[in-house]
Coordinates of C-alpha atoms and ligand atoms in Angstrom, one line a residue:
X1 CA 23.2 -2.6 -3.6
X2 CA 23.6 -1.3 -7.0
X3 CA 21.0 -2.9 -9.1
X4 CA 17.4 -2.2 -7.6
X5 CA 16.6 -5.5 -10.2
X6 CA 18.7 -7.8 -8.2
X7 CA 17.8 -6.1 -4.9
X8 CA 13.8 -6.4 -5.7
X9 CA 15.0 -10.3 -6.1
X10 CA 16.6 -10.6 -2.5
X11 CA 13.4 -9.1 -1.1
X12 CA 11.3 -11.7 -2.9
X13 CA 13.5 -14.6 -1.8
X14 CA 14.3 -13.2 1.4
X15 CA 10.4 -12.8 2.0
X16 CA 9.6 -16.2 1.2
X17 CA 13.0 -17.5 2.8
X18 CA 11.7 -15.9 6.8
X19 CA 8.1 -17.2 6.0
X20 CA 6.4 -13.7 5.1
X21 CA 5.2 -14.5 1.9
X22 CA 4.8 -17.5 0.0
X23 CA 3.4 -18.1 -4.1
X24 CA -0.3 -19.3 -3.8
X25 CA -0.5 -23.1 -4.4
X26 CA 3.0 -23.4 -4.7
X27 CA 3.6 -27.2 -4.8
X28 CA 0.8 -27.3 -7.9
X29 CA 3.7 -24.3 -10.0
X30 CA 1.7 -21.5 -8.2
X31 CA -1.5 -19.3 -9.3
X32 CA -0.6 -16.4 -10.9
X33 CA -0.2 -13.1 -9.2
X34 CA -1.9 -14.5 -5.9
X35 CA 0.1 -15.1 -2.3
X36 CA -0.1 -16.6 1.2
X37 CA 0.8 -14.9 3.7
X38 CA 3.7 -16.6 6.5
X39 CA 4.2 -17.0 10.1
X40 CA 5.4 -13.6 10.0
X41 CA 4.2 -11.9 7.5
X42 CA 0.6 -12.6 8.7
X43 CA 1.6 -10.9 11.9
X44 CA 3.2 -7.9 9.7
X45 CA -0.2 -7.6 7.7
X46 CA -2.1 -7.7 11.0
X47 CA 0.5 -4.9 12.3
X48 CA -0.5 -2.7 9.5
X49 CA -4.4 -3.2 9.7
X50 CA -4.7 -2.5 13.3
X51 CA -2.0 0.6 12.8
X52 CA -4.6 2.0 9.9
X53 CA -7.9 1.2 11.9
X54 CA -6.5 2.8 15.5
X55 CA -5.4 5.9 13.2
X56 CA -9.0 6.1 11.2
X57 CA -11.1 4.8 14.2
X58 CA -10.0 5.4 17.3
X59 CA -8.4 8.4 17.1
X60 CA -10.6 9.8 15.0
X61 CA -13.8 10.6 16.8
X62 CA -16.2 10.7 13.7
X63 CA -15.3 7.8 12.1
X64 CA -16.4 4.2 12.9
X65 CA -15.8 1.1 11.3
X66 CA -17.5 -1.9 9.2
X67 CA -17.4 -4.9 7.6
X68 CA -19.3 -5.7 4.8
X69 CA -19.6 -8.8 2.5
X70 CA -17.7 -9.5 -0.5
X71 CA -20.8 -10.2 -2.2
X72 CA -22.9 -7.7 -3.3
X73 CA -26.4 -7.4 -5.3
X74 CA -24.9 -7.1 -8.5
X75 CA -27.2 -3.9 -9.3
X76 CA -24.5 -2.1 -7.0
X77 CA -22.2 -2.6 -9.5
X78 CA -24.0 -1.6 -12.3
X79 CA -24.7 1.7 -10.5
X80 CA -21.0 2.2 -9.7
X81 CA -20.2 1.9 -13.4
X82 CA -17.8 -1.1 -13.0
X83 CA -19.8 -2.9 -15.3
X84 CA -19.7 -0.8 -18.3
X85 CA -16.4 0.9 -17.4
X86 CA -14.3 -1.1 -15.0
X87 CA -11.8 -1.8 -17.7
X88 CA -8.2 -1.6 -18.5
X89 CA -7.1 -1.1 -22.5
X90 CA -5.0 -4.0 -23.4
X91 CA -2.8 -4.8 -26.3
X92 CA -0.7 -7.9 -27.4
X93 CA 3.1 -7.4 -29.0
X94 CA 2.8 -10.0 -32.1
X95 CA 5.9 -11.3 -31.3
X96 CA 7.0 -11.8 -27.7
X97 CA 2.9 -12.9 -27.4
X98 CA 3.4 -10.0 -24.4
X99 CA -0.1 -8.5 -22.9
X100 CA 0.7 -5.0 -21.5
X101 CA -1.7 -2.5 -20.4
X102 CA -1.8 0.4 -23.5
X103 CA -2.3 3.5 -20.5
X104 CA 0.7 2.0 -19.0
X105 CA 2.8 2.2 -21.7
X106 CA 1.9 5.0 -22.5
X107 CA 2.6 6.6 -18.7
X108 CA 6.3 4.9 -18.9
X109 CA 7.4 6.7 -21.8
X110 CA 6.4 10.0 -20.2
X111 CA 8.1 8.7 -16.9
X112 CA 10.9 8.5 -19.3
X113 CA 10.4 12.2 -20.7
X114 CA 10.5 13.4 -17.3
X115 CA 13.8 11.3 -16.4
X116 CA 14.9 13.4 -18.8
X117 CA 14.3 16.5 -17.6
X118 CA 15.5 15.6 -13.6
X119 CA 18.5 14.6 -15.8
X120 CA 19.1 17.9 -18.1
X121 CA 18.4 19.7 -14.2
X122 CA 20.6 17.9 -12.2
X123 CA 23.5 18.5 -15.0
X124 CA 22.9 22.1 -15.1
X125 CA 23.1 22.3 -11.0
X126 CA 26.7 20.8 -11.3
X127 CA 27.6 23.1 -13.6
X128 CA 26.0 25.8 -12.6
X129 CA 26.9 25.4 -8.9
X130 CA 25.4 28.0 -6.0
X131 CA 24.3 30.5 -8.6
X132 CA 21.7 28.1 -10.3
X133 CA 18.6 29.1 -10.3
X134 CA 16.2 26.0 -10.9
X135 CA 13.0 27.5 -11.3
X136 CA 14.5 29.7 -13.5
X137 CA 16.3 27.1 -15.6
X138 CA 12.9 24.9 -15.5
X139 CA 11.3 28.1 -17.3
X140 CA 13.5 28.6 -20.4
X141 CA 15.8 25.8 -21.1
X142 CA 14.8 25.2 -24.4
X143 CA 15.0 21.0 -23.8
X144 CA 13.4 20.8 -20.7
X145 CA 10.1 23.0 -22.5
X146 CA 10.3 20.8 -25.5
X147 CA 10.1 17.6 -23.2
X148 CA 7.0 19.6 -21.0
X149 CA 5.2 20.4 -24.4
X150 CA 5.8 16.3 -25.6
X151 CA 4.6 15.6 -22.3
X152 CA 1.7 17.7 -22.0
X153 CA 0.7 16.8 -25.7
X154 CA 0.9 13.0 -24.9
X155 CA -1.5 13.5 -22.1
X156 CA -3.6 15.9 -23.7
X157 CA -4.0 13.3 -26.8
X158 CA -4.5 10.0 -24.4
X159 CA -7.0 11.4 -22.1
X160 CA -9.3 12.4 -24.9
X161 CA -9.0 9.4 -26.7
X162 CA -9.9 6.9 -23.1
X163 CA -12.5 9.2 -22.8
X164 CA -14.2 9.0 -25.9
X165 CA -13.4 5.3 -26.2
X166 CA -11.6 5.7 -29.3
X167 CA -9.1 3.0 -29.2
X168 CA -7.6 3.2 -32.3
X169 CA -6.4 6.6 -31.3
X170 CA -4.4 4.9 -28.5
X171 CA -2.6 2.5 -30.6
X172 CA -1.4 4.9 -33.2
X173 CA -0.3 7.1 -30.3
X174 CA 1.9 4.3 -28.8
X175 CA 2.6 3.4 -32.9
X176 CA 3.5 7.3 -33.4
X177 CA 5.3 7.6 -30.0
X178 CA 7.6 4.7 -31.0
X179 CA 6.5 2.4 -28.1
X180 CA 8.8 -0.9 -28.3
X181 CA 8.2 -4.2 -26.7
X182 CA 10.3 -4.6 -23.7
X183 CA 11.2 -8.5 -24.1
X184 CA 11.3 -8.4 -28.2
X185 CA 12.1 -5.2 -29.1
X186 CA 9.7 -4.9 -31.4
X187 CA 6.7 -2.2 -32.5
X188 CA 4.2 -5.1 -34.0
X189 CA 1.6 -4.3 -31.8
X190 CA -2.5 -5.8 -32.4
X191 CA -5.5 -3.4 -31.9
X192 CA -6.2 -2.1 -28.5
X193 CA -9.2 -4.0 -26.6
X194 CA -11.1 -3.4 -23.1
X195 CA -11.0 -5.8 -20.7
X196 CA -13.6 -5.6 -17.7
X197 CA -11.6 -6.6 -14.4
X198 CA -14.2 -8.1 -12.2
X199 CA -14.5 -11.5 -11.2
X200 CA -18.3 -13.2 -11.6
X201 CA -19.6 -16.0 -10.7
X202 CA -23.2 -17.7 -9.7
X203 CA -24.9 -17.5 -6.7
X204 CA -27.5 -20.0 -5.9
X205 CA -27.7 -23.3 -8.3
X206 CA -27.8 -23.1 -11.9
X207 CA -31.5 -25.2 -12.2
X208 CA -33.3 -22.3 -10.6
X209 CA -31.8 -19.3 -12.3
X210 CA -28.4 -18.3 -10.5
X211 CA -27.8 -14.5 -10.6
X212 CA -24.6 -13.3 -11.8
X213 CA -22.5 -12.1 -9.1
X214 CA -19.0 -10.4 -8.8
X215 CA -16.2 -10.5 -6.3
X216 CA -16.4 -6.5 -5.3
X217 CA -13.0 -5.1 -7.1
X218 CA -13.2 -2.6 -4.3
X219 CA -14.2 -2.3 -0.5
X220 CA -15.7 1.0 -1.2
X221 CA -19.1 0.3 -2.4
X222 CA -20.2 -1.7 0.9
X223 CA -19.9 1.2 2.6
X224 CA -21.9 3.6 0.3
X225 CA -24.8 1.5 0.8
X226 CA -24.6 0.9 4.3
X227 CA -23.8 5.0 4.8
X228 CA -27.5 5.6 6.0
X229 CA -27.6 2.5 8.2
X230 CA -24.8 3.7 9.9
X231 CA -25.5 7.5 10.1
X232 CA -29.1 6.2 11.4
X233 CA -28.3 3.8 13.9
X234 CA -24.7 5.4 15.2
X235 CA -27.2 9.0 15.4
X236 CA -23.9 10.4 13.1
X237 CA -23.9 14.6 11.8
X238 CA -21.6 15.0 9.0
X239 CA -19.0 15.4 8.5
X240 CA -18.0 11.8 9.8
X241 CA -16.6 8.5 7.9
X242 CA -16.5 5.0 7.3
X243 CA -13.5 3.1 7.6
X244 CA -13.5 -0.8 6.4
X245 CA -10.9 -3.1 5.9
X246 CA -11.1 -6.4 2.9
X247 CA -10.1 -8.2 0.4
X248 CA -10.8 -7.0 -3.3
X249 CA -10.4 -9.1 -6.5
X250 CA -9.4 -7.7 -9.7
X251 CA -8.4 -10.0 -12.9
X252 CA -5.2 -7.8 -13.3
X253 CA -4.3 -8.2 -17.0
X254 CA 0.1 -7.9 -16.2
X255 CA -0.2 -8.9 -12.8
X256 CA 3.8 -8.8 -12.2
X257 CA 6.2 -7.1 -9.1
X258 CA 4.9 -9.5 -6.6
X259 CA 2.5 -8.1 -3.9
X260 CA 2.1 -5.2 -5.7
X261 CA -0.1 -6.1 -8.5
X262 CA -2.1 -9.0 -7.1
X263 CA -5.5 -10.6 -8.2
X264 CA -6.5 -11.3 -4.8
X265 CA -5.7 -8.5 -2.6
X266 CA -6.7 -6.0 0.8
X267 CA -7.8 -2.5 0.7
X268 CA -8.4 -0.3 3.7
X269 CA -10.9 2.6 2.8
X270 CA -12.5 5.7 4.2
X271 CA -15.1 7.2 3.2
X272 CA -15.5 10.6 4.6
X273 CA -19.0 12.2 4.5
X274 CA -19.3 15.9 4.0
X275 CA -21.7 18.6 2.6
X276 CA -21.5 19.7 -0.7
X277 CA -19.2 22.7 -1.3
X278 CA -17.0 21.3 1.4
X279 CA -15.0 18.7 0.0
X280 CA -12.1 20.4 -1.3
X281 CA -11.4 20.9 2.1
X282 CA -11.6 17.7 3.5
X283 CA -9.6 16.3 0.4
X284 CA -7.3 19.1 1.7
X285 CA -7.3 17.9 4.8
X286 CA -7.1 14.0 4.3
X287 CA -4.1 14.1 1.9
X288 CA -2.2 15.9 4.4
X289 CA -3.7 13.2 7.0
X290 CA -2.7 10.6 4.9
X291 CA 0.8 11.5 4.8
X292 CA 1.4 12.1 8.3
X293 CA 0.8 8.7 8.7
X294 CA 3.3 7.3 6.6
X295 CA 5.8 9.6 7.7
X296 CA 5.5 8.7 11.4
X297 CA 6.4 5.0 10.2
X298 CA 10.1 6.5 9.9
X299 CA 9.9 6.4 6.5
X300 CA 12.7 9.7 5.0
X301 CA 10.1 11.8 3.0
X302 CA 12.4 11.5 0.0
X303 CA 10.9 8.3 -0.7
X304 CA 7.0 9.6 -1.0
X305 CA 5.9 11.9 -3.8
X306 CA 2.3 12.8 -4.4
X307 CA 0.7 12.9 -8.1
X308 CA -2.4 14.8 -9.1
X309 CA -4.3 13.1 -11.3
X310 CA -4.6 14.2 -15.1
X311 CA -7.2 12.2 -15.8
X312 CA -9.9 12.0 -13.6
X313 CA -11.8 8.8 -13.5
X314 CA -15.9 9.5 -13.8
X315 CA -16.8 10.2 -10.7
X316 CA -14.1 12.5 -9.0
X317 CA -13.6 16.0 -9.1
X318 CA -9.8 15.8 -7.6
X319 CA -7.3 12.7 -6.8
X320 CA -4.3 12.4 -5.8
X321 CA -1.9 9.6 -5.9
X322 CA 0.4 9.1 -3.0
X323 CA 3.7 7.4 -4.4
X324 CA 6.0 5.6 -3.0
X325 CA 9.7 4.7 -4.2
X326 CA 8.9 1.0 -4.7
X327 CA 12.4 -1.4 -5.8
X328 CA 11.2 -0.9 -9.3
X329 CA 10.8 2.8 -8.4
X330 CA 7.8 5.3 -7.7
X331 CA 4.3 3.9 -7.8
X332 CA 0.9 4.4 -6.2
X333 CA 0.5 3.5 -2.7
X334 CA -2.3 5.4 -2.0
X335 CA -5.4 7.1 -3.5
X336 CA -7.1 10.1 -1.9
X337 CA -10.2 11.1 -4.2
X338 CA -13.0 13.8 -3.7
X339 CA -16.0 11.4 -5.2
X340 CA -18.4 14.5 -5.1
X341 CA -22.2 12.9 -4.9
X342 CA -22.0 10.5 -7.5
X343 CA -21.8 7.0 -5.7
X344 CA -24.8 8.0 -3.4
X345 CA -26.0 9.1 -6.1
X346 CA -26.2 6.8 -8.5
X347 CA -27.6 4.2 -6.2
X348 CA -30.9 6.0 -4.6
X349 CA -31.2 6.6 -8.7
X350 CA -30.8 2.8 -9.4
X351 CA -32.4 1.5 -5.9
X352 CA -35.0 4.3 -5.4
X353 CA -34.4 4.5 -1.8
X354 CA -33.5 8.3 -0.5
X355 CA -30.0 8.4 0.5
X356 CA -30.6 12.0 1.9
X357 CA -29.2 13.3 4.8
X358 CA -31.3 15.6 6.3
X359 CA -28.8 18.3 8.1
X360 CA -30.3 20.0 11.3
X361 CA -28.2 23.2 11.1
X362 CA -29.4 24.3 7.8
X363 CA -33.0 22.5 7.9
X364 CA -31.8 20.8 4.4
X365 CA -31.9 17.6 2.8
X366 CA -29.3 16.3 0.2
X367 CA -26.5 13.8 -0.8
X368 CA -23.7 14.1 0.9
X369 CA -20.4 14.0 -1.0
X370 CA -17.4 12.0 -0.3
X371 CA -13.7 12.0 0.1
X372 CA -12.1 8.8 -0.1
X373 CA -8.5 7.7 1.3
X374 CA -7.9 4.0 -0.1
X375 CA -4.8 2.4 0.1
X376 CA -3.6 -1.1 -0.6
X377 CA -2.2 -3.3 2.8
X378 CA -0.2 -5.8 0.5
X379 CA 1.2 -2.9 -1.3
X380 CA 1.7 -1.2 2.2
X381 CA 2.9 -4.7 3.5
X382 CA 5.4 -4.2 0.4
X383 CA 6.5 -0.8 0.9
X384 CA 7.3 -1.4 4.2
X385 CA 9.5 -4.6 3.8
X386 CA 11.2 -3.3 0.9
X387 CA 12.2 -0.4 3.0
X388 CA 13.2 -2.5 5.8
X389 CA 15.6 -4.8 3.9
X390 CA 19.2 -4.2 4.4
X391 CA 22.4 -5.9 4.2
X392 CA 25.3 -4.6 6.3
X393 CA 29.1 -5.3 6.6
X394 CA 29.9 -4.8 10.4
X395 CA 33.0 -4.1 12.1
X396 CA 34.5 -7.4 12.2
X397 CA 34.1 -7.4 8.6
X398 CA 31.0 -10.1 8.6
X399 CA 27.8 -9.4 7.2
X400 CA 24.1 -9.4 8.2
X401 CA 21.0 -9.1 6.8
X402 CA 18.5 -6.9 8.7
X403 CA 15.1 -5.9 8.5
X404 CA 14.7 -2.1 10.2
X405 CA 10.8 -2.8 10.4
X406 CA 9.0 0.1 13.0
X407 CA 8.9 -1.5 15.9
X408 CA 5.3 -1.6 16.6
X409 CA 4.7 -3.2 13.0
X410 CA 7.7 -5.8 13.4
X411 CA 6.0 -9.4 13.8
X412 CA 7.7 -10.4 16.7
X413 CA 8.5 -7.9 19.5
X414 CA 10.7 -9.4 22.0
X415 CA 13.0 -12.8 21.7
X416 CA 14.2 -14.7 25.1
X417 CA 17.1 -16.2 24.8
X418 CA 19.4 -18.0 27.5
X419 CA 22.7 -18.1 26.5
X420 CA 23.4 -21.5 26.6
X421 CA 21.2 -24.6 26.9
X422 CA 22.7 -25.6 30.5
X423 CA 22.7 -24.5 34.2
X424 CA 18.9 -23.3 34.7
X425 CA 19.6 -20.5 32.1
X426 CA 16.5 -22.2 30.0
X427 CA 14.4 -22.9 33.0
X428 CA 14.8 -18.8 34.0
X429 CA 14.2 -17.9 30.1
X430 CA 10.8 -19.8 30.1
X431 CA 9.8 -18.4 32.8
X432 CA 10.7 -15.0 31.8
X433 CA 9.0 -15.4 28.0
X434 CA 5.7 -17.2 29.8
X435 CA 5.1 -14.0 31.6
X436 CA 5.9 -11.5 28.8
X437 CA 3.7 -13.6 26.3
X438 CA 1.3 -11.8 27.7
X439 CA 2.1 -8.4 26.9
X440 CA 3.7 -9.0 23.1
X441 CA 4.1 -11.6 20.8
X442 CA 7.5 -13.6 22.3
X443 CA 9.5 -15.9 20.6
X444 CA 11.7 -18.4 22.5
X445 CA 15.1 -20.1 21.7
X446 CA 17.7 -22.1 22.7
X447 CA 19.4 -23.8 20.0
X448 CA 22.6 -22.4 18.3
X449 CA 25.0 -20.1 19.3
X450 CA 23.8 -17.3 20.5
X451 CA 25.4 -14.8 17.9
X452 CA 23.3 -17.1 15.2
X453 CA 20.3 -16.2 16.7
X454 CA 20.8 -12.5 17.0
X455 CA 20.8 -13.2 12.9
X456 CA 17.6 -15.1 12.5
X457 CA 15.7 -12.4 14.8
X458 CA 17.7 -9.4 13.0
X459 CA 16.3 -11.1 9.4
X460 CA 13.0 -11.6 10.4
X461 CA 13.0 -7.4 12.1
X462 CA 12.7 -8.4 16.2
X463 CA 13.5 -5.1 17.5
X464 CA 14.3 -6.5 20.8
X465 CA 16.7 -9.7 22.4
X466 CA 16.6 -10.7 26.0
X467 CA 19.6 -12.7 27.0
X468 CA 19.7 -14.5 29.9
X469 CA 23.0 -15.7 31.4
X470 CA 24.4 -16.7 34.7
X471 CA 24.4 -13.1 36.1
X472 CA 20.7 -13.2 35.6
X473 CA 20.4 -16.6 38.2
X474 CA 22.4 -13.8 40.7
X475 CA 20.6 -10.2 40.5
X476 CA 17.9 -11.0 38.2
X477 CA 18.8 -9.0 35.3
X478 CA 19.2 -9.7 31.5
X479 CA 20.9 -7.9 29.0
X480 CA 18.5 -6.3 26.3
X481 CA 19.8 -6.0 22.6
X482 CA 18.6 -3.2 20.2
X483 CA 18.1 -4.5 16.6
X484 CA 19.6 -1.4 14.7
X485 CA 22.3 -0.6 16.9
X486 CA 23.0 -3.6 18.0
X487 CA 23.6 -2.2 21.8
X488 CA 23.2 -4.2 25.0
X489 CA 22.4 -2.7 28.0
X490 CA 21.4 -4.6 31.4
X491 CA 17.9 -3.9 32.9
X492 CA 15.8 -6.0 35.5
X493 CA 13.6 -9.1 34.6
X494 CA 10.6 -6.9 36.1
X495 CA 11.2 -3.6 33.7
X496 CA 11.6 -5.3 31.0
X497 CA 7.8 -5.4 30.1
X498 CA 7.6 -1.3 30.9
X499 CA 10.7 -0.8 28.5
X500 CA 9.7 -2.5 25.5
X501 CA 6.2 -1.2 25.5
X502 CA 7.7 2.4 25.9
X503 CA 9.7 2.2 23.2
X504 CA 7.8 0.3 20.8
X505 CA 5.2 2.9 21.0
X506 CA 3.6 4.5 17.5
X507 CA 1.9 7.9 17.2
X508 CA 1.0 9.3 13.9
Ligands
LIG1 P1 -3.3 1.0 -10.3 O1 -3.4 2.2 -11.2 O2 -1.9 0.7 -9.8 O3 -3.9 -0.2 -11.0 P2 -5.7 1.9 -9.2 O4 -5.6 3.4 -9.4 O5 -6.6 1.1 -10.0 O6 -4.2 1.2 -9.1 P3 -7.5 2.1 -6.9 O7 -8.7 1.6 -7.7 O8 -7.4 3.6 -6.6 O9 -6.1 1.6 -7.7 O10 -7.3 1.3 -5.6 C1 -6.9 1.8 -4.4 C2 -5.7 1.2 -3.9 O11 -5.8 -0.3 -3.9 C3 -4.4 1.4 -4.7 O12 -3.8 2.6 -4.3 C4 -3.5 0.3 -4.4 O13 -2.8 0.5 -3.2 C5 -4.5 -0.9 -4.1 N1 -4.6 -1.8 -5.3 C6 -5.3 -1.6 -6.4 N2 -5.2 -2.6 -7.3 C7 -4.3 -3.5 -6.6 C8 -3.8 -4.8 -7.0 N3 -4.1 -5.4 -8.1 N4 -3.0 -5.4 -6.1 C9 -2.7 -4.8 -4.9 N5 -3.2 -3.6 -4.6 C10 -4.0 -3.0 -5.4

């Protein structure tokens, strides 16, 4: 597939066509930038949660699990700073009546700079051939430096201005840099504003003086101020984390791209507690953790690249972006931040309660500091499928669409299916499927020809077929199809639990 527009449009349809993902509300035109979850993809979604929490959990030794409420006291949010800072710059093209995000423009022109560069590399490798030395070339072209100095400038410039708050330094550096409207073409921009992306509402009825409270824009906080609860009660020395899986709302300004951008969406955080002075470390450590676990998905590594932030948001002394090659190319997946002592801190300043750990080895008390892996299931849920989604000719010249989902994530593991609806194959197939329900989550079927159903369990990612047929009545055998390959092989009804489960297996 050429275009990577029109193939980002067959995942969308094809997703909502195989019941993984539907548009919120849909008979009422939809809600913006919010989605439902299908018969299968609610089974992906669980896939990937349980994947995540056996990975942080279970085979982590130091590192348990909650679940906290999506309500907070909203001092917790004034601590955090999302109420004076959890904000996005927005400005409005006068003529298309487009809202963008001013960073993000801003970062797609200098993805565009460095387009350039790959570009000016890749030329020079052709025509340089084996003697070309990149590194080299990368050092003295005089292009490629002139792009790295607009680039570094750019940043330099926009970084100081977020900082400081000065937004009219932002617009006349999208003004300056050029920066066009995408749907009209056109450079009449309005002033750059903040927008705060939390959700409020009031708890508890207006008569007697509801408190303000927000939807949390990020699981993270309900673990800070559990941390001592659980370091108390589960008797935890540090280092040792906090994993929690749940929703987070955010009133995205563009919300566009489907599950990527959503107002209503999951995060699954850690928070890994460690003593000061060791956290470069452990945000060593966890980055390299974190992308382990992707890779063992199956995913090539030529589709992940990891970005160091620039800008560091207030309370981190190091993050790290894991990217992934998306349909409308690379974007944050993942976010692996060294948080140093300022969460903690900030609320035993606002709650005056001690969030001191008091550490037996060195007969000192402080506040620990925090690495943080947080990563985004829908986006996850999106990487994966997007991945997943081919269309292949095959030898006889038809076509059919497949999803290569892992295994262990696929919704459905195993379908039964007697060849024809006739001669006691059905009555053997239910009998076969009621005693693997047990073991994975079976589909049954009977109707259609049998090649049609191989498609319908191909499109929705079953890694596995079992076929009954008459030999089956005779030896009690069944053939067992492989999604990818597409190869049968016959096996006995009483291995075929033993099989699937050994090849379905997932280690990171
Ligand atoms: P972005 O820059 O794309 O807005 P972010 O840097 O604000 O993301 P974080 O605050 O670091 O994101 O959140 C951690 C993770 O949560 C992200 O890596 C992403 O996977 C996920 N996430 C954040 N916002 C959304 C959203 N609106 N919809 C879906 N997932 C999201």
């Amino acid at each position: 597939m050429a275009n990577t527009e029109d193939r980002f449009k067959k995942i969308i349809a094809h997703c909502k066509e195989y019941g993984f993902i539907f548009q919120s509300s849909e008979i009422y035109d939809g809600l913006s930038a919010v989605y439902d979850y299908g018969q299968n993809g609610a089974e992906l979604k669980n896939n990937i949660k349980d994947y995540w929490w056996k990975s942080m959990v279970q085979y982590h030794e130091d590192i348990v699990g909650i679940d906290a409420a999506i309500f907070m006291h909203p001092a917790v949010w004034k601590a955090s700073g999302h109420v004076d800072a959890f904000n996005d710059p927005l400005i409005d093209n006068k003529d298309s009546k487009k809202r963008y995000r001013a960073d993000v423009l801003i970062e797609e022109h200098v993805a565009k700079l460095e387009e350039k560069i790959e570009k000016e590399v890749r030329k020079a490798e052709k025509r340089f051939g084996d003697t070309f030395d990149e590194a080299m070339f990368r050092k003295t072209n005089p292009r490629v430096l002139a792009n790295i100095e607009k680039i570094a400038d750019i940043n330099k410039r926009f970084v100081k201005a977020l900082e400081a708050d000065r937004l009219g330094e932002i617009k006349a550096l999208i003004e300056e840099l050029g920066i066009a409207c995408p749907v009209s073409g056109s450079r009449n921009w309005t002033d750059v504003r903040q927008f705060n992306l939390m959700f409020s509402s009031q708890m508890g009825s207006l008569n007697d003086g509801a408190s303000q409270v927000y939807l949390r824009p990020e699981t993270a906080q309900g673990i800070f101020v559990n941390y001592l609860n659980v370091q108390k009660t589960g008797r935890k020395k540090l280092p040792f984390g906090i994993a929690q899986i749940g929703k987070a709302f955010r009133n995205e300004i563009v919300a566009r791209q489907f599950v990527f951008r959503m107002r209503e969406f999951e995060q699954m955080e850690m928070q890994f507690f460690v003593r000061p002075g060791e956290e470069k470390e452990w945000y060593e450590y966890w980055k390299e953790e974190r992308m382990k676990w992707h890779l063992a998905l199956g995913i090539p590594t030529k589709h992940f690249r990891v970005h160091e932030h620039e800008k560091l948001a207030h309370y981190a002394n190091a993050a790290v972006d894991i990217e992934f090659e998306f349909p409308f190319g690379f974007r944050e997946l993942e976010g692996v931040h060294s948080r140093t002592d300022f969460d903690l801190g900030a609320h035993q300043k606002h709650s005056g309660k001690k969030l001191q750990y008091f550490d037996p080895e060195t007969n000192e008390s402080y506040v620990p500091y925090v690495v943080e892996t947080s990563i985004g299931l829908d986006r996850m849920f999106l990487a994966i499928v997007s991945h997943a989604y081919n269309e292949e000719t095959l030898e006889d010249g038809s076509q059919r669409v497949v999803m290569n989902i892992t295994p262990a994530l696929a919704p459905i593991k195993v379908a039964v299916l007697p060849l024809m609806k006739k001669d006691g194959l059905p009555e053997k197939g239910r009998e076969i499927f009621d005693t693997l329900k047990y073991d994975f989550l079976c589909q049954y079927e009977d109707k259609d020809a049998i090649g049609r159903r191989y498609r319908r369990q191909d499109a929705i990612g079953t890694p596995y077929c079992i076929t009954i047929d008459h030999q089956t009545l005779e030896d009690n055998t069944v053939t067992i199809r492989e999604r990818d390959t597409m190869q049968q092989e016959r096996i006995p009804v009483e291995k075929i639990s033993s099989i699937v489960a050994d090849r379905i297996r997932l280690r990171p």
